[in-house]
Amino acid sequence: MTPEDEEFERIAHEQKIRAEWLPKGPMPRPWAYKTIEERLDAAILYWGQNLARIDHDGTALNHDTYDKDPVRFSTAEAYDGFVRTLHAIKDRT
């Protein structure tokens, strides 16, 4: 193998490695170019997932949790209120 062939193989290998790290499919639009509805959808999804992490079994907003785990209850209540507010804003736009 000549030095030129070795250099060609090295470059081809580096390009293959770089190509494996490139995202497949369409690139998401930058936040600055998103519409208000897209931003609200992203916020609703994010805070809904946070609420699901706290209230994974659906019991965070009941009276027993209020008595036994007030921190979990208040956090779930705040997240739930915020998601509802985001939904109300989205409905108005």
Short mmCIF file of N, CA, C and O in Angstrom, two decimals:
data_model
loop_
_atom_site.label_atom_id
_atom_site.label_comp_id
_atom_site.label_asym_id
_atom_site.label_seq_id
_atom_site.Cartn_x
_atom_site.Cartn_y
_atom_site.Cartn_z
N MET A 1 0.84 -1.18 0.00
CA MET A 1 0.00 0.00 0.00
C MET A 1 0.89 1.24 0.00
O MET A 1 1.80 1.36 0.80
N THR A 2 0.56 2.16 -0.85
CA THR A 2 1.35 3.39 -0.93
C THR A 2 0.93 4.36 0.16
O THR A 2 -0.16 4.23 0.73
N PRO A 3 1.78 5.33 0.46
CA PRO A 3 1.40 6.33 1.47
C PRO A 3 0.12 7.08 1.10
O PRO A 3 -0.67 7.43 1.99
N GLU A 4 -0.09 7.30 -0.20
CA GLU A 4 -1.32 7.98 -0.61
C GLU A 4 -2.55 7.13 -0.30
O GLU A 4 -3.58 7.63 0.15
N ASP A 5 -2.43 5.81 -0.51
CA ASP A 5 -3.54 4.90 -0.22
C ASP A 5 -3.83 4.86 1.29
O ASP A 5 -4.98 4.83 1.71
N GLU A 6 -2.76 4.85 2.08
CA GLU A 6 -2.94 4.85 3.53
C GLU A 6 -3.62 6.13 4.00
O GLU A 6 -4.51 6.08 4.87
N GLU A 7 -3.20 7.25 3.44
CA GLU A 7 -3.82 8.53 3.78
C GLU A 7 -5.29 8.53 3.38
O GLU A 7 -6.16 8.98 4.13
N PHE A 8 -5.60 8.01 2.21
CA PHE A 8 -6.98 7.93 1.73
C PHE A 8 -7.81 7.06 2.67
O PHE A 8 -8.94 7.42 3.04
N GLU A 9 -7.29 5.92 3.08
CA GLU A 9 -8.00 5.02 4.00
C GLU A 9 -8.24 5.68 5.36
O GLU A 9 -9.30 5.54 5.95
N ARG A 10 -7.22 6.40 5.85
CA ARG A 10 -7.35 7.09 7.13
C ARG A 10 -8.46 8.14 7.08
O ARG A 10 -9.31 8.22 7.97
N ILE A 11 -8.47 8.94 6.01
CA ILE A 11 -9.48 9.98 5.86
C ILE A 11 -10.87 9.36 5.73
O ILE A 11 -11.84 9.83 6.32
N ALA A 12 -10.98 8.30 4.95
CA ALA A 12 -12.27 7.62 4.77
C ALA A 12 -12.78 7.08 6.10
O ALA A 12 -13.97 7.17 6.41
N HIS A 13 -11.87 6.52 6.91
CA HIS A 13 -12.26 6.00 8.22
C HIS A 13 -12.74 7.13 9.13
O HIS A 13 -13.75 6.98 9.83
N GLU A 14 -12.04 8.27 9.16
CA GLU A 14 -12.45 9.41 9.99
C GLU A 14 -13.82 9.94 9.55
O GLU A 14 -14.65 10.28 10.39
N GLN A 15 -14.05 10.00 8.25
CA GLN A 15 -15.34 10.47 7.76
C GLN A 15 -16.46 9.51 8.13
O GLN A 15 -17.57 9.94 8.45
N LYS A 16 -16.17 8.22 8.11
CA LYS A 16 -17.17 7.23 8.50
C LYS A 16 -17.52 7.40 9.98
O LYS A 16 -18.70 7.35 10.35
N ILE A 17 -16.52 7.61 10.82
CA ILE A 17 -16.76 7.80 12.25
C ILE A 17 -17.59 9.07 12.47
O ILE A 17 -18.54 9.08 13.24
N ARG A 18 -17.26 10.17 11.78
CA ARG A 18 -18.02 11.41 11.91
C ARG A 18 -19.46 11.22 11.46
O ARG A 18 -20.38 11.74 12.06
N ALA A 19 -19.66 10.47 10.39
CA ALA A 19 -21.01 10.25 9.86
C ALA A 19 -21.87 9.46 10.84
O ALA A 19 -23.08 9.66 10.90
N GLU A 20 -21.27 8.59 11.64
CA GLU A 20 -22.03 7.83 12.62
C GLU A 20 -22.57 8.73 13.72
O GLU A 20 -23.59 8.43 14.33
N TRP A 21 -21.90 9.84 13.99
CA TRP A 21 -22.33 10.75 15.05
C TRP A 21 -23.35 11.76 14.57
O TRP A 21 -23.98 12.43 15.37
N LEU A 22 -23.52 11.91 13.26
CA LEU A 22 -24.49 12.86 12.74
C LEU A 22 -25.90 12.38 13.04
O LEU A 22 -26.19 11.19 12.95
N PRO A 23 -26.79 13.30 13.39
CA PRO A 23 -28.17 12.87 13.67
C PRO A 23 -28.85 12.38 12.40
O PRO A 23 -28.63 12.91 11.32
N LYS A 24 -29.66 11.37 12.57
CA LYS A 24 -30.41 10.82 11.44
C LYS A 24 -31.77 11.51 11.42
O LYS A 24 -32.40 11.70 12.44
N GLY A 25 -32.25 11.86 10.26
CA GLY A 25 -33.55 12.49 10.13
C GLY A 25 -33.45 14.00 10.16
O GLY A 25 -32.36 14.57 10.20
N PRO A 26 -34.60 14.65 10.15
CA PRO A 26 -34.60 16.11 10.09
C PRO A 26 -34.10 16.74 11.39
O PRO A 26 -34.33 16.22 12.47
N MET A 27 -33.42 17.84 11.25
CA MET A 27 -32.92 18.57 12.42
C MET A 27 -34.07 19.37 13.02
O MET A 27 -34.87 19.95 12.29
N PRO A 28 -34.17 19.43 14.34
CA PRO A 28 -35.21 20.26 14.94
C PRO A 28 -34.92 21.74 14.70
O PRO A 28 -33.77 22.15 14.59
N ARG A 29 -36.00 22.50 14.62
CA ARG A 29 -35.83 23.94 14.41
C ARG A 29 -35.30 24.57 15.69
O ARG A 29 -35.70 24.19 16.80
N PRO A 30 -34.42 25.57 15.56
CA PRO A 30 -33.94 26.27 16.75
C PRO A 30 -35.09 26.96 17.48
O PRO A 30 -36.09 27.35 16.88
N TRP A 31 -34.94 27.10 18.79
CA TRP A 31 -35.99 27.68 19.64
C TRP A 31 -36.40 29.06 19.14
O TRP A 31 -37.58 29.41 19.16
N ALA A 32 -35.46 29.85 18.68
CA ALA A 32 -35.76 31.22 18.25
C ALA A 32 -36.69 31.25 17.04
O ALA A 32 -37.38 32.24 16.82
N TYR A 33 -36.73 30.19 16.26
CA TYR A 33 -37.56 30.15 15.06
C TYR A 33 -38.88 29.42 15.27
O TYR A 33 -39.66 29.28 14.34
N LYS A 34 -39.15 28.97 16.47
CA LYS A 34 -40.39 28.25 16.74
C LYS A 34 -41.54 29.24 16.99
O LYS A 34 -41.32 30.33 17.51
N THR A 35 -42.73 28.82 16.65
CA THR A 35 -43.91 29.65 16.90
C THR A 35 -44.29 29.56 18.37
O THR A 35 -43.80 28.70 19.11
N ILE A 36 -45.21 30.42 18.78
CA ILE A 36 -45.68 30.41 20.17
C ILE A 36 -46.32 29.06 20.49
O ILE A 36 -46.11 28.50 21.57
N GLU A 37 -47.09 28.52 19.55
CA GLU A 37 -47.74 27.23 19.79
C GLU A 37 -46.72 26.12 19.98
O GLU A 37 -46.88 25.26 20.84
N GLU A 38 -45.66 26.13 19.18
CA GLU A 38 -44.61 25.11 19.32
C GLU A 38 -43.88 25.25 20.66
O GLU A 38 -43.56 24.25 21.30
N ARG A 39 -43.66 26.48 21.08
CA ARG A 39 -43.01 26.69 22.37
C ARG A 39 -43.90 26.24 23.52
O ARG A 39 -43.43 25.63 24.49
N LEU A 40 -45.20 26.54 23.42
CA LEU A 40 -46.13 26.09 24.45
C LEU A 40 -46.22 24.57 24.49
O LEU A 40 -46.24 23.97 25.57
N ASP A 41 -46.25 23.93 23.32
CA ASP A 41 -46.27 22.46 23.27
C ASP A 41 -45.03 21.87 23.94
O ASP A 41 -45.13 20.90 24.69
N ALA A 42 -43.87 22.48 23.69
CA ALA A 42 -42.63 21.99 24.30
C ALA A 42 -42.67 22.17 25.81
O ALA A 42 -42.26 21.27 26.56
N ALA A 43 -43.17 23.30 26.28
CA ALA A 43 -43.26 23.54 27.72
C ALA A 43 -44.26 22.60 28.38
O ALA A 43 -44.00 22.06 29.47
N ILE A 44 -45.40 22.38 27.73
CA ILE A 44 -46.40 21.46 28.28
C ILE A 44 -45.83 20.05 28.36
O ILE A 44 -46.01 19.36 29.37
N LEU A 45 -45.13 19.63 27.33
CA LEU A 45 -44.52 18.30 27.33
C LEU A 45 -43.49 18.18 28.46
O LEU A 45 -43.50 17.21 29.23
N TYR A 46 -42.62 19.18 28.59
CA TYR A 46 -41.56 19.15 29.61
C TYR A 46 -42.15 19.09 31.02
O TYR A 46 -41.77 18.24 31.83
N TRP A 47 -43.07 20.01 31.32
CA TRP A 47 -43.63 20.06 32.68
C TRP A 47 -44.58 18.90 32.93
O TRP A 47 -44.72 18.45 34.07
N GLY A 48 -45.22 18.39 31.89
CA GLY A 48 -46.04 17.19 32.05
C GLY A 48 -45.18 15.98 32.40
O GLY A 48 -45.57 15.15 33.23
N GLN A 49 -44.00 15.88 31.79
CA GLN A 49 -43.08 14.79 32.13
C GLN A 49 -42.57 14.95 33.56
O GLN A 49 -42.42 13.96 34.28
N ASN A 50 -42.30 16.18 33.99
CA ASN A 50 -41.88 16.39 35.37
C ASN A 50 -42.97 15.98 36.35
O ASN A 50 -42.70 15.36 37.38
N LEU A 51 -44.21 16.33 36.03
CA LEU A 51 -45.33 15.92 36.88
C LEU A 51 -45.45 14.40 36.91
O LEU A 51 -45.67 13.81 37.96
N ALA A 52 -45.25 13.75 35.76
CA ALA A 52 -45.34 12.28 35.71
C ALA A 52 -44.25 11.62 36.55
O ALA A 52 -44.46 10.55 37.11
N ARG A 53 -43.08 12.26 36.66
CA ARG A 53 -42.02 11.69 37.50
C ARG A 53 -42.39 11.75 38.97
O ARG A 53 -42.06 10.84 39.74
N ILE A 54 -43.07 12.80 39.36
CA ILE A 54 -43.47 12.94 40.76
C ILE A 54 -44.72 12.11 41.05
O ILE A 54 -44.83 11.47 42.09
N ASP A 55 -45.66 12.15 40.12
CA ASP A 55 -46.95 11.48 40.31
C ASP A 55 -47.08 10.29 39.38
O ASP A 55 -48.02 10.19 38.60
N HIS A 56 -46.13 9.38 39.45
CA HIS A 56 -46.08 8.24 38.53
C HIS A 56 -47.23 7.28 38.72
O HIS A 56 -47.61 6.57 37.81
N ASP A 57 -47.82 7.23 39.91
CA ASP A 57 -48.91 6.29 40.15
C ASP A 57 -50.26 6.98 40.32
O ASP A 57 -51.26 6.33 40.62
N GLY A 58 -50.31 8.30 40.14
CA GLY A 58 -51.58 9.03 40.22
C GLY A 58 -52.08 9.31 41.61
O GLY A 58 -53.26 9.62 41.79
N THR A 59 -51.21 9.21 42.61
CA THR A 59 -51.67 9.41 43.99
C THR A 59 -51.09 10.66 44.66
O THR A 59 -51.33 10.89 45.83
N ALA A 60 -50.37 11.48 43.91
CA ALA A 60 -49.70 12.63 44.54
C ALA A 60 -50.68 13.73 44.94
O ALA A 60 -50.38 14.51 45.83
N LEU A 61 -51.84 13.78 44.31
CA LEU A 61 -52.77 14.86 44.60
C LEU A 61 -53.99 14.38 45.39
O LEU A 61 -55.09 14.90 45.22
N ASN A 62 -53.80 13.44 46.28
CA ASN A 62 -54.93 13.01 47.12
C ASN A 62 -54.67 13.39 48.58
O ASN A 62 -53.60 13.86 48.95
N HIS A 63 -55.67 13.18 49.42
CA HIS A 63 -55.59 13.63 50.81
C HIS A 63 -54.52 12.88 51.61
O HIS A 63 -53.86 13.48 52.47
N ASP A 64 -54.34 11.59 51.36
CA ASP A 64 -53.33 10.82 52.09
C ASP A 64 -51.93 11.38 51.83
O ASP A 64 -51.11 11.49 52.75
N THR A 65 -51.64 11.71 50.58
CA THR A 65 -50.33 12.27 50.26
C THR A 65 -50.18 13.64 50.91
O THR A 65 -49.10 14.00 51.37
N TYR A 66 -51.25 14.41 50.96
CA TYR A 66 -51.21 15.72 51.60
C TYR A 66 -50.80 15.57 53.07
O TYR A 66 -50.01 16.37 53.58
N ASP A 67 -51.31 14.54 53.74
CA ASP A 67 -50.98 14.31 55.15
C ASP A 67 -49.59 13.71 55.33
O ASP A 67 -48.83 14.15 56.20
N LYS A 68 -49.24 12.71 54.51
CA LYS A 68 -48.02 11.95 54.73
C LYS A 68 -46.78 12.52 54.05
O LYS A 68 -45.68 12.35 54.55
N ASP A 69 -46.96 13.15 52.90
CA ASP A 69 -45.82 13.67 52.13
C ASP A 69 -46.18 15.04 51.55
O ASP A 69 -46.43 15.18 50.36
N PRO A 70 -46.18 16.07 52.39
CA PRO A 70 -46.62 17.39 51.93
C PRO A 70 -45.72 18.00 50.85
O PRO A 70 -46.19 18.76 50.01
N VAL A 71 -44.44 17.64 50.84
CA VAL A 71 -43.54 18.18 49.82
C VAL A 71 -43.92 17.62 48.45
O VAL A 71 -44.00 18.37 47.46
N ARG A 72 -44.15 16.32 48.39
CA ARG A 72 -44.57 15.71 47.12
C ARG A 72 -45.90 16.29 46.66
O ARG A 72 -46.09 16.60 45.48
N PHE A 73 -46.83 16.45 47.59
CA PHE A 73 -48.15 16.99 47.25
C PHE A 73 -48.02 18.41 46.71
O PHE A 73 -48.58 18.74 45.66
N SER A 74 -47.26 19.27 47.40
CA SER A 74 -47.16 20.67 46.97
C SER A 74 -46.43 20.80 45.64
O SER A 74 -46.79 21.62 44.79
N THR A 75 -45.40 19.96 45.42
CA THR A 75 -44.69 19.99 44.15
C THR A 75 -45.59 19.54 43.01
O THR A 75 -45.66 20.18 41.96
N ALA A 76 -46.31 18.44 43.22
CA ALA A 76 -47.23 17.95 42.19
C ALA A 76 -48.34 18.96 41.93
O ALA A 76 -48.74 19.17 40.79
N GLU A 77 -48.82 19.61 42.97
CA GLU A 77 -49.88 20.61 42.81
C GLU A 77 -49.38 21.80 41.99
O GLU A 77 -50.07 22.29 41.10
N ALA A 78 -48.14 22.23 42.26
CA ALA A 78 -47.57 23.36 41.51
C ALA A 78 -47.36 22.98 40.04
O ALA A 78 -47.69 23.76 39.14
N TYR A 79 -46.81 21.79 39.78
CA TYR A 79 -46.59 21.35 38.41
C TYR A 79 -47.92 21.21 37.68
O TYR A 79 -48.07 21.62 36.53
N ASP A 80 -48.91 20.62 38.34
CA ASP A 80 -50.22 20.43 37.73
C ASP A 80 -50.86 21.78 37.40
O ASP A 80 -51.41 21.97 36.31
N GLY A 81 -50.77 22.72 38.32
CA GLY A 81 -51.31 24.06 38.08
C GLY A 81 -50.61 24.75 36.92
O GLY A 81 -51.25 25.43 36.10
N PHE A 82 -49.30 24.58 36.84
CA PHE A 82 -48.55 25.22 35.76
C PHE A 82 -48.91 24.61 34.41
O PHE A 82 -49.11 25.34 33.42
N VAL A 83 -49.05 23.28 34.34
CA VAL A 83 -49.44 22.63 33.09
C VAL A 83 -50.84 23.08 32.68
O VAL A 83 -51.10 23.36 31.51
N ARG A 84 -51.74 23.19 33.64
CA ARG A 84 -53.10 23.66 33.33
C ARG A 84 -53.07 25.10 32.82
O ARG A 84 -53.81 25.46 31.89
N THR A 85 -52.24 25.93 33.42
CA THR A 85 -52.11 27.32 32.96
C THR A 85 -51.56 27.37 31.54
O THR A 85 -52.05 28.15 30.71
N LEU A 86 -50.55 26.56 31.24
CA LEU A 86 -50.01 26.51 29.89
C LEU A 86 -51.07 26.06 28.88
O LEU A 86 -51.17 26.61 27.78
N HIS A 87 -51.88 25.07 29.26
CA HIS A 87 -52.96 24.63 28.39
C HIS A 87 -53.97 25.75 28.16
O HIS A 87 -54.46 25.95 27.04
N ALA A 88 -54.29 26.52 29.21
CA ALA A 88 -55.24 27.63 29.07
C ALA A 88 -54.69 28.72 28.15
O ALA A 88 -55.41 29.26 27.32
N ILE A 89 -53.41 29.01 28.28
CA ILE A 89 -52.77 30.00 27.40
C ILE A 89 -52.80 29.51 25.97
O ILE A 89 -53.11 30.27 25.04
N LYS A 90 -52.50 28.24 25.77
CA LYS A 90 -52.50 27.68 24.41
C LYS A 90 -53.91 27.74 23.81
O LYS A 90 -54.07 28.03 22.63
N ASP A 91 -54.94 27.47 24.61
CA ASP A 91 -56.31 27.51 24.12
C ASP A 91 -56.71 28.92 23.70
O ASP A 91 -57.53 29.08 22.80
N ARG A 92 -56.16 29.92 24.35
CA ARG A 92 -56.50 31.30 24.03
C ARG A 92 -55.78 31.81 22.79
O ARG A 92 -56.22 32.77 22.18
N THR A 93 -54.65 31.21 22.43
CA THR A 93 -53.90 31.71 21.27
C THR A 93 -54.37 31.10 19.99
O THR A 93 -55.08 30.18 19.92
#
